[in-house]
Short mmCIF file of N, CA and C in Angstrom, two decimals:
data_model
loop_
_atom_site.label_atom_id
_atom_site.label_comp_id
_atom_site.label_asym_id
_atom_site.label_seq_id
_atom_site.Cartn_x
_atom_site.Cartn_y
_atom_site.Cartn_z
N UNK A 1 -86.82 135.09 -18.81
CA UNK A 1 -85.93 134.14 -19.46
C UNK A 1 -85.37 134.81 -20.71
N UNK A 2 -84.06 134.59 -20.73
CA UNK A 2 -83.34 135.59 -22.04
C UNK A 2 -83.68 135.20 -23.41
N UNK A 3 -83.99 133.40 -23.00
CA UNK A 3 -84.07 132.98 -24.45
C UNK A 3 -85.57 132.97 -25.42
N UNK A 4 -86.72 133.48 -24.00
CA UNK A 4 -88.10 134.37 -24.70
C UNK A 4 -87.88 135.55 -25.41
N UNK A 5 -86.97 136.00 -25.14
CA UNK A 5 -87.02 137.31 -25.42
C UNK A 5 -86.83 137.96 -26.73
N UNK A 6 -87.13 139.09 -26.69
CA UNK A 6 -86.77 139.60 -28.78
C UNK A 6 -85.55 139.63 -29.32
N UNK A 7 -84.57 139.81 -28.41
CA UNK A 7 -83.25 139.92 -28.53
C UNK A 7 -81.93 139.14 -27.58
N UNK A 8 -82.53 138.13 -27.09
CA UNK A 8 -81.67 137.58 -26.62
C UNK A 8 -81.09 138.01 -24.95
N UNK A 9 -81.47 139.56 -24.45
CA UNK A 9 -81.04 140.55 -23.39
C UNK A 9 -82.07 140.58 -22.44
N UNK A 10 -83.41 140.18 -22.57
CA UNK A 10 -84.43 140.12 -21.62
C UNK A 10 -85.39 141.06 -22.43
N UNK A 11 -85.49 141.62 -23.68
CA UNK A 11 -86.54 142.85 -23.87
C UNK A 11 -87.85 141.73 -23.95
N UNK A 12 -89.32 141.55 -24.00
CA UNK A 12 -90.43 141.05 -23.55
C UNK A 12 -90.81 141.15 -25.25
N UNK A 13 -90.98 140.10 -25.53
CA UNK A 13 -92.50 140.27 -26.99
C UNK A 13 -93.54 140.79 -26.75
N UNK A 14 -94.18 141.25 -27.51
CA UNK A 14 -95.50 142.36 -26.94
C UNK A 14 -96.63 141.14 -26.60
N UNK A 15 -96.43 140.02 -27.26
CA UNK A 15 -97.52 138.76 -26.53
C UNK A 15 -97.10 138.84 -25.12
N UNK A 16 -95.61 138.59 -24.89
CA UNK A 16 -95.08 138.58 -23.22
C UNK A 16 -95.86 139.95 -22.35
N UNK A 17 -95.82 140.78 -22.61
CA UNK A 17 -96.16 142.29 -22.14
C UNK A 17 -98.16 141.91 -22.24
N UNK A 18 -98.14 141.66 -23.23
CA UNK A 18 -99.98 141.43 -23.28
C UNK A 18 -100.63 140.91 -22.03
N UNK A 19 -99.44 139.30 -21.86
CA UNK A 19 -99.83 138.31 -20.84
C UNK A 19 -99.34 139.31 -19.50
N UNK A 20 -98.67 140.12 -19.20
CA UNK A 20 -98.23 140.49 -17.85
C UNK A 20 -99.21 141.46 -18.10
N UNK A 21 -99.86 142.48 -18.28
CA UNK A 21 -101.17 143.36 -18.48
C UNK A 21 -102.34 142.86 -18.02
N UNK A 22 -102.42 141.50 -18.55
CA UNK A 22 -103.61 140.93 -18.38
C UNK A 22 -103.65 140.40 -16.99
N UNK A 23 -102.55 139.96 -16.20
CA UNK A 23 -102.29 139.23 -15.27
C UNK A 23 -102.41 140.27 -13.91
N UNK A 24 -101.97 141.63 -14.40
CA UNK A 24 -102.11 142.61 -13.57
C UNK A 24 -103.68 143.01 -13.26
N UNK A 25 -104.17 142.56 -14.42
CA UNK A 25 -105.74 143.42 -14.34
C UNK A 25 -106.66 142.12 -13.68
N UNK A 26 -106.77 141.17 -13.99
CA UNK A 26 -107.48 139.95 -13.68
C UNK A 26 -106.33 139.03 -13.18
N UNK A 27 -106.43 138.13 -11.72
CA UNK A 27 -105.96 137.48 -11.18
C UNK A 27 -106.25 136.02 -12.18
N UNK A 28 -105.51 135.37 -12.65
CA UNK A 28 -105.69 134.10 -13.35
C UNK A 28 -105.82 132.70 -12.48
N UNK A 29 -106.00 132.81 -11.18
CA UNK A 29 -106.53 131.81 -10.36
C UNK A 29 -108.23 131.39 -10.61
N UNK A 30 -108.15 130.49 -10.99
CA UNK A 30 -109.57 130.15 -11.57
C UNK A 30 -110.04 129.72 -9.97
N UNK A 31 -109.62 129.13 -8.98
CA UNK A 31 -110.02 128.84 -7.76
C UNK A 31 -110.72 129.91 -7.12
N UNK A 32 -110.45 130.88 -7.39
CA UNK A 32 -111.05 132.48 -6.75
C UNK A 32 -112.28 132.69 -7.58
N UNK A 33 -113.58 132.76 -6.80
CA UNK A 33 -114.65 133.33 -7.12
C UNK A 33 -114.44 135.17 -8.06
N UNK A 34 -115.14 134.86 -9.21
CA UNK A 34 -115.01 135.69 -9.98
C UNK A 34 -114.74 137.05 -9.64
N UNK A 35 -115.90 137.44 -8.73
CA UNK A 35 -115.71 138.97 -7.88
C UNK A 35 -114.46 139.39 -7.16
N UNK A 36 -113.27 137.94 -6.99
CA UNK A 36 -112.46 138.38 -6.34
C UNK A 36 -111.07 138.64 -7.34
N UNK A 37 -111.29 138.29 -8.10
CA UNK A 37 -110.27 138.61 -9.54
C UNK A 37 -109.63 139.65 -10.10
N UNK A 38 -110.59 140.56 -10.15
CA UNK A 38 -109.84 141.77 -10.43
C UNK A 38 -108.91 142.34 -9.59
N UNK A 39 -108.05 142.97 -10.48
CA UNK A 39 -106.81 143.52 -9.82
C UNK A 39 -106.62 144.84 -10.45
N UNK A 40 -107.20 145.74 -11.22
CA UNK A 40 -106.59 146.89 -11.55
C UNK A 40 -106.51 147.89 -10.56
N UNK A 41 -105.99 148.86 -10.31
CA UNK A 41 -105.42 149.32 -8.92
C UNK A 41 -106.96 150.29 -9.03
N UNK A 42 -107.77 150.74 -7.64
CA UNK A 42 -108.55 151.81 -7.99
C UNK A 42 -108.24 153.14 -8.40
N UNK A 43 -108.79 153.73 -9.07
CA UNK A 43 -108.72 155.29 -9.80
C UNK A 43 -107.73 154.98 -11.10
N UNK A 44 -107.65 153.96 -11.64
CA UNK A 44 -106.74 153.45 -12.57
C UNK A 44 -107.39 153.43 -13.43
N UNK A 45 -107.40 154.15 -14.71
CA UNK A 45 -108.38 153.79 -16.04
C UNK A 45 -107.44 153.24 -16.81
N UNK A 46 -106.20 152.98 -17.02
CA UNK A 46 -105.45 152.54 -17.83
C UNK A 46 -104.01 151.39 -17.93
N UNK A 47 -103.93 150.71 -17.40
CA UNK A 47 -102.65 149.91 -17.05
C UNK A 47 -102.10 149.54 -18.31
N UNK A 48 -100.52 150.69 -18.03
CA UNK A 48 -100.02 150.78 -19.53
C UNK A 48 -98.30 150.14 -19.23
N UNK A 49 -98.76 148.88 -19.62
CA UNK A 49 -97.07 147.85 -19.85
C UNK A 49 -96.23 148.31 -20.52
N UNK A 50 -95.31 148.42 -20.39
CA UNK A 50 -93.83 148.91 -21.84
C UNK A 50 -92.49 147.98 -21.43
N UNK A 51 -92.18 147.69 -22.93
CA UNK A 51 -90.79 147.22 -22.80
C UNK A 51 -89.87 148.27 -22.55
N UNK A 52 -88.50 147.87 -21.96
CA UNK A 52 -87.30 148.55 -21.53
C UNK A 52 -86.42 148.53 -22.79
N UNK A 53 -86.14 149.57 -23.05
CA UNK A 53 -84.84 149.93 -23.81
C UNK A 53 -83.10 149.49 -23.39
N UNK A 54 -83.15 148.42 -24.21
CA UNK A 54 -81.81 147.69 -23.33
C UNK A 54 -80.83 148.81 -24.10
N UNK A 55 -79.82 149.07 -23.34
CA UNK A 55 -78.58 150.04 -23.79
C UNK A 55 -77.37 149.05 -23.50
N UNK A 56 -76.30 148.52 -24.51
CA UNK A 56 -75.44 147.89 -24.62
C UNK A 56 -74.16 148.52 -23.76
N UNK A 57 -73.34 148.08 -23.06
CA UNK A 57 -72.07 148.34 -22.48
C UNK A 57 -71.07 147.83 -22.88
N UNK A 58 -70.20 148.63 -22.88
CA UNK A 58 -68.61 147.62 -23.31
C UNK A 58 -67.68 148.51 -22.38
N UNK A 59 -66.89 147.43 -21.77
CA UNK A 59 -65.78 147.87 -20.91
C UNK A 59 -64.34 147.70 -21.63
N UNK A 60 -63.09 148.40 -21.25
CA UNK A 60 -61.60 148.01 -21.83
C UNK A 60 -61.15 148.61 -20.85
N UNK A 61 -60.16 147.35 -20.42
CA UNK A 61 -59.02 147.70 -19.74
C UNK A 61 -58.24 148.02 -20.45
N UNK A 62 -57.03 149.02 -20.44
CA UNK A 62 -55.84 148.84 -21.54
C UNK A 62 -54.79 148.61 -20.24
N UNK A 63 -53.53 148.08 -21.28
CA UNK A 63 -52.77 147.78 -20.42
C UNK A 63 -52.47 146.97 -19.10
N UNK A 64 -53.25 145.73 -19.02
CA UNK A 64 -53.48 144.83 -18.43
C UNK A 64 -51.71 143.91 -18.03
N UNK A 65 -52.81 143.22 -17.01
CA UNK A 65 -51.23 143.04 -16.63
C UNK A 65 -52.45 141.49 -15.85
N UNK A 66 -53.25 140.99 -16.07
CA UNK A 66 -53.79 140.29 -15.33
C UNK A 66 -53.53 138.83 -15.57
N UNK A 67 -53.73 137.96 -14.55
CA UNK A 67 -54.19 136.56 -15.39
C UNK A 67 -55.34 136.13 -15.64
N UNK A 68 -55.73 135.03 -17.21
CA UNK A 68 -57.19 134.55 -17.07
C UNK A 68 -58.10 134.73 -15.97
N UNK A 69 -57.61 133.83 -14.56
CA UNK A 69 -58.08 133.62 -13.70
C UNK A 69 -58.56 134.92 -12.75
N UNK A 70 -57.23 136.13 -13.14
CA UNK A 70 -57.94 137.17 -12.60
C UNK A 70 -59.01 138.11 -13.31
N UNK A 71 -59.05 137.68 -14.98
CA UNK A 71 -59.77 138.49 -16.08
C UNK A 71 -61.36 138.26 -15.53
N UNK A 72 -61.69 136.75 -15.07
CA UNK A 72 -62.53 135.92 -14.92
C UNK A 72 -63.30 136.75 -14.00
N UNK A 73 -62.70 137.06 -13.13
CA UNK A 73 -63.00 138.12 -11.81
C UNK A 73 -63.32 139.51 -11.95
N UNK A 74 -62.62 139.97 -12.45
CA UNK A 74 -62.63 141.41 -12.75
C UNK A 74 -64.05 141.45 -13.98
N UNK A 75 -64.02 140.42 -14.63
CA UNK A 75 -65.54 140.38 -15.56
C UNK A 75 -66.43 139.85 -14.59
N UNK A 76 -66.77 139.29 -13.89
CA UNK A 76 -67.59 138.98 -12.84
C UNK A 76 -68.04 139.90 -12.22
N UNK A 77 -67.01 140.55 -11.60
CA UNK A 77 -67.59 141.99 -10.63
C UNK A 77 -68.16 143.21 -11.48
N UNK A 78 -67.28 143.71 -12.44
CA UNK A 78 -67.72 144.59 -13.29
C UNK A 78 -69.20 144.25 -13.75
N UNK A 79 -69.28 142.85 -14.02
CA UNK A 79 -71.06 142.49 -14.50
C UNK A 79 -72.07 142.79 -13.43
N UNK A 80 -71.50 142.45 -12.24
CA UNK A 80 -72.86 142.77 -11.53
C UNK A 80 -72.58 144.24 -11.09
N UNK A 81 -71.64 144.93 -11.08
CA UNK A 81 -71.80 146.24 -11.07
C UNK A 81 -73.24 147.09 -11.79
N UNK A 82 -72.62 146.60 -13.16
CA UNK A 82 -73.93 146.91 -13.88
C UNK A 82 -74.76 146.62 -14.49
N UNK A 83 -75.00 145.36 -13.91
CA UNK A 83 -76.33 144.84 -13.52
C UNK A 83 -77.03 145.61 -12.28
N UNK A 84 -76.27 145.81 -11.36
CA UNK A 84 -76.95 146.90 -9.93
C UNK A 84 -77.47 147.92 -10.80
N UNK A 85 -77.04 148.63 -11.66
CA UNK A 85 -77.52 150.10 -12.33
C UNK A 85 -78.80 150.10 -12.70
N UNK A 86 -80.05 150.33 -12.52
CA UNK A 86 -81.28 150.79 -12.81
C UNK A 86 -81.88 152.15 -13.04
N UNK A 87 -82.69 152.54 -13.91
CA UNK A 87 -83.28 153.45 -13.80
C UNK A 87 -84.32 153.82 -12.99
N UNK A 88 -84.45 155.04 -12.37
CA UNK A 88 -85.19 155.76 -11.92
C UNK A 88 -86.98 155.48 -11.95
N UNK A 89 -87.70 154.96 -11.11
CA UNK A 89 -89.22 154.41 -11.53
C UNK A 89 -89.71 155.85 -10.72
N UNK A 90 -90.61 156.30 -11.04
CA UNK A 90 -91.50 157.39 -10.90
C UNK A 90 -92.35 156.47 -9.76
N UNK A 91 -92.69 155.97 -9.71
CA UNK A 91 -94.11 155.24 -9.31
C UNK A 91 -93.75 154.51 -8.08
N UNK A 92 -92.52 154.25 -8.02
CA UNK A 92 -91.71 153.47 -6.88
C UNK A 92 -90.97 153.79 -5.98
N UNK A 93 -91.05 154.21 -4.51
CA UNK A 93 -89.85 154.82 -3.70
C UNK A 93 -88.68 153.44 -3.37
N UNK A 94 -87.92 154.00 -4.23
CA UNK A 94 -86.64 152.80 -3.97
C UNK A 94 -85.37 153.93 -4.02
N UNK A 95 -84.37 153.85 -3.59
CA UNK A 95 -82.51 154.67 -3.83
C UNK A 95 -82.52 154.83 -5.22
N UNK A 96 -82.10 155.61 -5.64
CA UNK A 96 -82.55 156.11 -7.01
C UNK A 96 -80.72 155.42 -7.12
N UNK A 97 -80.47 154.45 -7.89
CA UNK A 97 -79.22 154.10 -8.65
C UNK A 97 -79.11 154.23 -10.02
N UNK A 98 -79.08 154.88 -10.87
CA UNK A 98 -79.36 155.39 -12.67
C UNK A 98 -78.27 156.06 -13.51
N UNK A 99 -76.99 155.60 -12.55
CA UNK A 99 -75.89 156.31 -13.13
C UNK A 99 -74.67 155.37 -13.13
N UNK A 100 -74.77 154.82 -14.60
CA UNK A 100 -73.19 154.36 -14.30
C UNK A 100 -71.99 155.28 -14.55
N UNK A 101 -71.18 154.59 -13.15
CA UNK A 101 -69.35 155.86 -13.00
C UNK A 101 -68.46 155.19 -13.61
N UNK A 102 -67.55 155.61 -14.48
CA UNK A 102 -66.20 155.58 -14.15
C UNK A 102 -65.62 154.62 -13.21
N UNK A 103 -65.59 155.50 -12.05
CA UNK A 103 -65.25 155.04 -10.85
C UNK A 103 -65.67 153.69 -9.69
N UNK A 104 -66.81 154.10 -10.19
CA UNK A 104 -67.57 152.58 -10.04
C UNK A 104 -66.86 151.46 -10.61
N UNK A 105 -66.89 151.47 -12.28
CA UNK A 105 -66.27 150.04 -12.43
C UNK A 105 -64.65 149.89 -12.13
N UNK A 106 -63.90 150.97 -11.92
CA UNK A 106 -62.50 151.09 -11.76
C UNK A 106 -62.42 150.42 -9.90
N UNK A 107 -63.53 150.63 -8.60
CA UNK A 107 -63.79 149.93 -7.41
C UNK A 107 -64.10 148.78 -8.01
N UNK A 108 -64.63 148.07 -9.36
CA UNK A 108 -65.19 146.67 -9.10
C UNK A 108 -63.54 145.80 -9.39
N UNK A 109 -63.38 146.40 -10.36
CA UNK A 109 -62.11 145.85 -10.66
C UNK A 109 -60.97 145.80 -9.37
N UNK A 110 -60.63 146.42 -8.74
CA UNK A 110 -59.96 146.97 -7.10
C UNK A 110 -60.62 146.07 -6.63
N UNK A 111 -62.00 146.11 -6.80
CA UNK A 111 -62.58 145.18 -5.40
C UNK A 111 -62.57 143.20 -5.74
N UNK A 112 -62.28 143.17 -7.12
CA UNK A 112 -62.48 141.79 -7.43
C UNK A 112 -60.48 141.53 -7.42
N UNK A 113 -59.67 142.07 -7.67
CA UNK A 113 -58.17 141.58 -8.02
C UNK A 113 -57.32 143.14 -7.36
N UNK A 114 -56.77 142.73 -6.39
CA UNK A 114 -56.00 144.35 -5.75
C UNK A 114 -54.27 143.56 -5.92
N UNK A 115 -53.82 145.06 -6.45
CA UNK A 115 -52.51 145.15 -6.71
C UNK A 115 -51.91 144.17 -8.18
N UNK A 116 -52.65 144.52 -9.23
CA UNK A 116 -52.66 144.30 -10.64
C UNK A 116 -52.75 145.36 -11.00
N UNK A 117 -51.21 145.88 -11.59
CA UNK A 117 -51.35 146.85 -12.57
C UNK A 117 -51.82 146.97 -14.16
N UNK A 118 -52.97 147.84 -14.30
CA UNK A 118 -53.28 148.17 -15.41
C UNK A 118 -53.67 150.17 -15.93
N UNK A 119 -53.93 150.04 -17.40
CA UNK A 119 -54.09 151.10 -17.41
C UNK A 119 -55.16 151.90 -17.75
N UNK A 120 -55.59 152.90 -18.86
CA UNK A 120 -57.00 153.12 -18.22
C UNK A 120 -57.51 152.71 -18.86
N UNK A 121 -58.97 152.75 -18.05
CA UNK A 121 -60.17 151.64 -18.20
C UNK A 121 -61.09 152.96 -19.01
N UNK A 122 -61.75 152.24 -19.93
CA UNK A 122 -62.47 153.41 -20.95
C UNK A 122 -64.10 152.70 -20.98
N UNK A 123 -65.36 153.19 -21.15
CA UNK A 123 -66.67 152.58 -21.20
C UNK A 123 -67.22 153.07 -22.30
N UNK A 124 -68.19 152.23 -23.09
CA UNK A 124 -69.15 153.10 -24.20
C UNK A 124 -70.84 152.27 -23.54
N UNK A 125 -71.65 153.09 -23.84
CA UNK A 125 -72.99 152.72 -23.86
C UNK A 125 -73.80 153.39 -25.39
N UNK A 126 -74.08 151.94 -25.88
CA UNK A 126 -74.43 151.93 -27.55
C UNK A 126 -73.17 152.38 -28.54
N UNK A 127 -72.43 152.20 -27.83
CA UNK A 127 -71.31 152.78 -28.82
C UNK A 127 -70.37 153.72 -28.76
N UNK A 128 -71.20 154.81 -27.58
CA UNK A 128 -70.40 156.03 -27.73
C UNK A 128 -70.02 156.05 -26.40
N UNK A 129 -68.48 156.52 -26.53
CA UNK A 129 -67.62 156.70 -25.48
C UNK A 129 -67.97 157.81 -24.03
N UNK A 130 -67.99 157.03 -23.17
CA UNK A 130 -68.23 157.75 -21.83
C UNK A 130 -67.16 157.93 -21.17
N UNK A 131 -66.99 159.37 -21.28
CA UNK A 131 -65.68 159.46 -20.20
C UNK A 131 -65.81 159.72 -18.67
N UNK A 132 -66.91 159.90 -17.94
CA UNK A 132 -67.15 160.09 -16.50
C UNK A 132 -68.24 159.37 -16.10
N UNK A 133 -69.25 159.23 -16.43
CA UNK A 133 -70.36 158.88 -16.40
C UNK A 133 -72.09 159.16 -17.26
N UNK A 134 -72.26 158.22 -16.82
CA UNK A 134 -74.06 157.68 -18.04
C UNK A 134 -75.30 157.92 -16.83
N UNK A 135 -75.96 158.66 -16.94
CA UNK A 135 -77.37 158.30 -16.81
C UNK A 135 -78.05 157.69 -17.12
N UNK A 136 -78.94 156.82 -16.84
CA UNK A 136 -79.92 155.94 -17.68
C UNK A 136 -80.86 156.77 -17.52
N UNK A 137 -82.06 156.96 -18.70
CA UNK A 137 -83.23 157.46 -19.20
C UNK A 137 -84.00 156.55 -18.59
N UNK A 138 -85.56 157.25 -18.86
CA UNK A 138 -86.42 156.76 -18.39
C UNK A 138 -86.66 155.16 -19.05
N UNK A 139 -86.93 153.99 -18.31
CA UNK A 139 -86.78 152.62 -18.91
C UNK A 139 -85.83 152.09 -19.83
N UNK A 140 -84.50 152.30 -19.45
CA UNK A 140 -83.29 152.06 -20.33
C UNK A 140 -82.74 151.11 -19.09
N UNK A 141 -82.28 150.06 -19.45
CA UNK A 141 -81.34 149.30 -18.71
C UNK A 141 -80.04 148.56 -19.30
N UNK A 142 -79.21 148.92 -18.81
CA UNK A 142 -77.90 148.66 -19.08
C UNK A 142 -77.65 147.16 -19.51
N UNK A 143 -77.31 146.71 -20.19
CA UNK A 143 -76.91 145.16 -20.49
C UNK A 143 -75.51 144.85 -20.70
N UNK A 144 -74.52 144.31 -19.91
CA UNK A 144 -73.17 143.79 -20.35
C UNK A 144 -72.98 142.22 -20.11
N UNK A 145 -72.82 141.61 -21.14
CA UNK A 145 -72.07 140.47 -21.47
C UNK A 145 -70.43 140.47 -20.94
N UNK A 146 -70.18 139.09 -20.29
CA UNK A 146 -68.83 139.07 -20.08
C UNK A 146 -67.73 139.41 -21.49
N UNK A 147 -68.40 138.70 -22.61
CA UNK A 147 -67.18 139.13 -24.03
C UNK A 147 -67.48 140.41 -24.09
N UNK A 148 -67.98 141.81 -23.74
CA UNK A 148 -67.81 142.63 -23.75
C UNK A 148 -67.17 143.61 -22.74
N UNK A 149 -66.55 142.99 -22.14
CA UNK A 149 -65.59 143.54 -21.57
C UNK A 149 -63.71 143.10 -21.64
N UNK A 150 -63.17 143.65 -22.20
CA UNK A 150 -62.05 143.55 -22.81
C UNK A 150 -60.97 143.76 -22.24
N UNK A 151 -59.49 143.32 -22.13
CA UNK A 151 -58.19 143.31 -21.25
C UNK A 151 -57.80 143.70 -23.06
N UNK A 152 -56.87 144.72 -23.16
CA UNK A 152 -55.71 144.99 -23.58
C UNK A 152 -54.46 144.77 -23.39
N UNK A 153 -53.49 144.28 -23.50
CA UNK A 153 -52.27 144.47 -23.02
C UNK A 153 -51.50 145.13 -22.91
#
C-alpha cells in the first residue's frame, strides 16, 4: 500500500521489512502446531530483507500535437511500460527485464494513439537525462507518476 510507505512510492518502513522477515522465518498461523512453523529455508543462516531503491522517471514529449483524451492514453501506456521494468533478482529464474529504452516508450506511445504527430520524446531517471537507455541496478525500481510525464507543444 503506497500510503504505508516512507515515501509515498511503495519503499517499506523497516517495522514493514521487520514484519515480512519475521513472517518468512515463522509461519504466523497460530492453528499450526508449533513444530510446523518454521519457515527459514534449510542451509539458510541468515534471511536478509532490504528495501528497494525507488529511481524517479520523467517522460517529455516535445512537440505534441495530441488531445487530452489522447495525453490520457499515451500516460497510461507509458506507465505501465515502466512499471513492467524490473531489476534483475539473482535468486530468481524469471526474463531478465532491467532496462528501460528509448524505444520502448516511443512503441507505448505508437501503441496507445497511432498517427499523432509529435516530436522527440526525451527521459531522465533521478534527474539525469537518458538518451538511449537505463539499466536498473541491483534493487532499484523505476517509479513514474502520470504528472510526470509531460506533452510540450
Amino acid at each position: 500500500v503506497l500510503s504505508a510507505s516512507t515515501d509515498g512510492k511503495g519503499t517499506p518502513t523497516s517495522l514493514i521489512l521487520d514484519d515480512v522477515r519475521d513472517v518468512i522465518e515463522f509461519n504466523p498461523n497460530t492453528d499450526l502446531p508449533i513444530h510446523e512453523r518454521g519457515r527459514r529455508p534449510l542451509g539458510v543462516k541468515d534471511v536478509e530483507v532490504k528495501a528497494v531503491n525507488i529511481s524517479d522517471v520523467t517522460v517529455t514529449i516535445n512537440d505534441s500535437e495530441f488531445t487530452p483524451e489522447q495525453e490520457n492514453l499515451v500516460k497510461n501506456s507509458i506507465q505501465s511500460y515502466i512499471q513492467s521494468v524490473r531489476p534483475k533478482v539473482d535468486s530468481i529464474k524469471i526474463d531478465t527485464n532491467d532496462v528501460i529504452r528509448l524505444n520502448s516508450i516511443i512503441f507505448a506511445i505508437e501503441n496507445a494513439v497511432t498517427g499523432v504527430n509529435y516530436g522527440a520524446v526525451e527521459f531522465t531517471v533521478n534527474a539525469v537525462n537518458i538518451p538511449v537507455l537505463y539499466t536498473l541496478e541491483k534493487g532499484e525500481i523505476p517509479f513514474i507518476d502520470l504528472s510526470d510525464i509531460t506533452f510540450v507543444p
